[in-house]
């Protein structure tokens, strides 16, 4: 059960760690789960999914509770597009807490679930969260930047302009840092993305 108040920080971390232990040594936990059909659970997941990124940056304790609660809903009611986002967020939280192996494992699980659900709508969010976290440190930078570019394109096609632009930013930053874009090319890309 989630804590009745967000001020119960030890309970938030205890629940988060309990969920983290479920994901140890597996990369296909959600593969055979049913698809979420309960309308209340779908609404809750969508609402919590929209709060995921802002909460992560504003208050990590509440972010831990939120992402854990989304996963609990997925355990009980099945998976949907927001379950992949929850796994991505869980990966980011593990990364922030220093559990690098756990973050990498859950990040890959988020990508696998995203692929299996084949929902373009959540791809930009999942890609941004996972590849700007642990996988940006373990995967080849060129491949990571290509994932950001693909997520940008999908975000523009699906109308998720905010996530499209965040992915475009990461694409440009990775390419500039890795030396794949010189300053003139960077400026040209910036103009193209800015005109979108």
Short mmCIF file of C-alpha atoms in Angstrom, two decimals:
data_model
loop_
_atom_site.label_atom_id
_atom_site.label_comp_id
_atom_site.label_asym_id
_atom_site.label_seq_id
_atom_site.Cartn_x
_atom_site.Cartn_y
_atom_site.Cartn_z
CA UNK A 1 0.00 0.00 0.00
CA UNK A 2 1.25 3.52 -0.75
CA UNK A 3 1.84 5.73 2.27
CA UNK A 4 -1.16 7.83 3.26
CA UNK A 5 0.99 10.96 3.23
CA UNK A 6 3.99 11.86 1.14
CA UNK A 7 5.79 12.87 4.32
CA UNK A 8 6.35 9.19 5.19
CA UNK A 9 9.64 9.08 3.28
CA UNK A 10 10.91 5.81 4.82
CA UNK A 11 7.73 4.03 3.67
CA UNK A 12 8.11 5.48 0.16
CA UNK A 13 11.67 4.14 -0.09
CA UNK A 14 10.71 0.78 1.45
CA UNK A 15 7.96 0.29 -1.15
CA UNK A 16 10.28 1.41 -3.95
CA UNK A 17 13.02 -0.99 -2.84
CA UNK A 18 10.49 -3.84 -2.56
CA UNK A 19 9.45 -3.23 -6.18
CA UNK A 20 13.10 -2.95 -7.25
CA UNK A 21 13.79 -6.39 -5.80
CA UNK A 22 11.11 -7.85 -8.09
CA UNK A 23 13.09 -6.75 -11.15
CA UNK A 24 16.42 -8.22 -10.06
CA UNK A 25 17.87 -10.69 -12.56
CA UNK A 26 15.02 -10.50 -15.09
CA UNK A 27 14.55 -8.58 -18.31
CA UNK A 28 11.15 -9.92 -19.33
CA UNK A 29 8.97 -9.42 -16.25
CA UNK A 30 6.08 -7.82 -18.17
CA UNK A 31 6.27 -9.94 -21.32
CA UNK A 32 3.31 -12.21 -20.55
CA UNK A 33 1.15 -9.69 -18.70
CA UNK A 34 -2.38 -8.98 -19.81
CA UNK A 35 -3.36 -5.68 -21.42
CA UNK A 36 -4.92 -3.16 -19.01
CA UNK A 37 -8.64 -2.76 -19.64
CA UNK A 38 -10.00 -1.30 -16.37
CA UNK A 39 -11.10 2.24 -17.25
CA UNK A 40 -10.26 3.67 -13.81
CA UNK A 41 -6.78 2.16 -13.93
CA UNK A 42 -6.26 3.49 -17.47
CA UNK A 43 -7.29 6.99 -16.39
CA UNK A 44 -5.04 6.84 -13.32
CA UNK A 45 -2.09 5.62 -15.36
CA UNK A 46 -2.56 8.36 -17.93
CA UNK A 47 -2.79 11.06 -15.26
CA UNK A 48 0.19 9.76 -13.30
CA UNK A 49 2.16 9.37 -16.54
CA UNK A 50 1.69 13.06 -17.29
CA UNK A 51 3.05 13.91 -13.84
CA UNK A 52 6.06 11.60 -14.14
CA UNK A 53 8.68 13.94 -15.62
CA UNK A 54 7.77 17.13 -13.71
CA UNK A 55 7.60 15.22 -10.43
CA UNK A 56 10.98 13.61 -11.03
CA UNK A 57 12.59 17.04 -11.27
CA UNK A 58 10.56 18.72 -8.51
CA UNK A 59 10.51 16.17 -5.70
CA UNK A 60 12.33 12.86 -5.92
CA UNK A 61 10.47 11.35 -2.95
CA UNK A 62 7.07 11.93 -4.55
CA UNK A 63 8.54 10.81 -7.89
CA UNK A 64 9.53 7.51 -6.26
CA UNK A 65 6.01 7.06 -4.90
CA UNK A 66 4.42 7.97 -8.23
CA UNK A 67 6.48 5.61 -10.40
CA UNK A 68 6.10 2.80 -7.87
CA UNK A 69 2.34 3.34 -7.78
CA UNK A 70 2.17 3.19 -11.59
CA UNK A 71 4.00 -0.14 -11.53
CA UNK A 72 1.70 -1.48 -8.81
CA UNK A 73 -1.29 -0.60 -11.01
CA UNK A 74 0.40 -2.48 -13.87
CA UNK A 75 1.01 -5.53 -11.67
CA UNK A 76 -2.67 -5.65 -10.68
CA UNK A 77 -4.50 -4.46 -13.81
CA UNK A 78 -2.13 -5.30 -16.67
CA UNK A 79 0.05 -3.18 -18.91
CA UNK A 80 -0.56 -0.25 -21.24
CA UNK A 81 1.55 2.46 -22.89
CA UNK A 82 2.03 4.20 -19.56
CA UNK A 83 3.48 1.02 -18.04
CA UNK A 84 6.48 1.40 -20.37
CA UNK A 85 6.79 5.02 -19.20
CA UNK A 86 6.61 3.85 -15.59
CA UNK A 87 9.41 1.35 -16.18
CA UNK A 88 11.47 4.09 -17.86
CA UNK A 89 10.84 6.35 -14.87
CA UNK A 90 11.74 3.54 -12.48
CA UNK A 91 14.99 3.10 -14.39
CA UNK A 92 15.72 6.83 -14.04
CA UNK A 93 15.02 6.69 -10.30
CA UNK A 94 17.33 3.70 -9.87
CA UNK A 95 20.00 5.59 -11.81
CA UNK A 96 19.57 8.62 -9.56
CA UNK A 97 19.92 6.41 -6.48
CA UNK A 98 23.12 4.85 -7.81
CA UNK A 99 21.78 1.40 -8.75
CA UNK A 100 23.40 1.38 -12.18
CA UNK A 101 22.85 -2.30 -12.97
CA UNK A 102 19.22 -2.13 -11.89
CA UNK A 103 18.70 1.02 -13.94
CA UNK A 104 20.18 -0.58 -17.05
CA UNK A 105 18.08 -3.72 -16.60
CA UNK A 106 14.78 -1.88 -16.02
CA UNK A 107 15.57 0.60 -18.83
CA UNK A 108 15.96 -2.27 -21.27
CA UNK A 109 12.75 -3.79 -19.90
CA UNK A 110 10.96 -0.47 -20.61
CA UNK A 111 12.22 -0.49 -24.19
CA UNK A 112 11.20 -4.11 -24.66
CA UNK A 113 7.70 -3.45 -23.33
CA UNK A 114 7.46 -0.36 -25.54
CA UNK A 115 8.35 -2.50 -28.56
CA UNK A 116 5.89 -5.24 -27.61
CA UNK A 117 3.02 -2.79 -27.07
CA UNK A 118 3.99 -1.01 -30.31
CA UNK A 119 2.45 2.30 -29.24
CA UNK A 120 4.01 5.23 -31.04
CA UNK A 121 2.32 7.63 -28.63
CA UNK A 122 4.58 6.77 -25.69
CA UNK A 123 7.79 6.11 -27.63
CA UNK A 124 9.19 9.68 -27.38
CA UNK A 125 8.72 9.75 -23.60
CA UNK A 126 10.15 6.27 -23.01
CA UNK A 127 13.09 6.91 -25.31
CA UNK A 128 13.90 10.27 -23.72
CA UNK A 129 13.80 8.94 -20.16
CA UNK A 130 15.73 5.74 -20.82
CA UNK A 131 18.39 7.07 -23.17
CA UNK A 132 19.06 10.26 -21.22
CA UNK A 133 19.70 8.10 -18.16
CA UNK A 134 21.76 4.97 -17.73
CA UNK A 135 21.73 3.78 -21.34
CA UNK A 136 23.39 7.01 -22.48
CA UNK A 137 26.40 5.87 -20.46
CA UNK A 138 26.49 2.25 -21.62
CA UNK A 139 25.39 2.31 -25.26
CA UNK A 140 27.42 3.77 -28.16
CA UNK A 141 26.71 7.50 -28.33
CA UNK A 142 25.99 7.41 -32.07
CA UNK A 143 23.28 4.77 -31.55
CA UNK A 144 21.82 6.72 -28.64
CA UNK A 145 21.66 9.93 -30.69
CA UNK A 146 19.90 8.04 -33.50
CA UNK A 147 17.30 6.85 -30.95
CA UNK A 148 16.74 10.48 -29.94
CA UNK A 149 16.32 11.50 -33.58
CA UNK A 150 13.80 8.70 -34.18
CA UNK A 151 11.89 9.68 -31.01
CA UNK A 152 11.86 13.30 -32.19
CA UNK A 153 10.31 12.26 -35.52
CA UNK A 154 7.70 10.05 -33.83
CA UNK A 155 6.85 12.82 -31.35
CA UNK A 156 6.29 15.27 -34.19
CA UNK A 157 4.10 12.73 -36.03
CA UNK A 158 2.00 11.93 -32.95
CA UNK A 159 1.67 15.52 -31.74
CA UNK A 160 3.84 15.20 -28.64
CA UNK A 161 5.77 18.37 -29.41
CA UNK A 162 7.24 18.73 -25.91
CA UNK A 163 8.83 15.27 -25.94
CA UNK A 164 9.83 15.68 -29.59
CA UNK A 165 11.77 18.83 -28.72
CA UNK A 166 13.39 17.24 -25.67
CA UNK A 167 14.56 14.38 -27.88
CA UNK A 168 15.81 16.86 -30.50
CA UNK A 169 17.76 18.67 -27.78
CA UNK A 170 19.38 15.41 -26.64
CA UNK A 171 20.12 14.44 -30.25
CA UNK A 172 21.93 17.70 -30.86
CA UNK A 173 23.73 17.69 -27.53
CA UNK A 174 25.00 14.12 -28.01
CA UNK A 175 26.13 14.84 -31.56
CA UNK A 176 27.90 18.04 -30.56
CA UNK A 177 29.61 16.51 -27.52
CA UNK A 178 30.75 13.48 -29.50
CA UNK A 179 32.16 15.66 -32.27
CA UNK A 180 29.72 14.41 -34.91
CA UNK A 181 28.42 17.97 -35.37
CA UNK A 182 30.72 20.95 -35.74
CA UNK A 183 29.47 24.36 -34.69
CA UNK A 184 28.23 25.29 -38.19
CA UNK A 185 26.28 22.04 -38.54
CA UNK A 186 24.97 22.42 -34.99
CA UNK A 187 23.67 25.90 -35.84
CA UNK A 188 22.02 24.55 -39.01
CA UNK A 189 20.29 21.71 -37.08
CA UNK A 190 19.18 24.18 -34.42
CA UNK A 191 17.55 26.32 -37.08
CA UNK A 192 15.77 23.33 -38.64
CA UNK A 193 14.45 22.08 -35.30
CA UNK A 194 13.45 25.62 -34.33
CA UNK A 195 11.36 26.03 -37.47
CA UNK A 196 9.31 22.92 -36.77
#
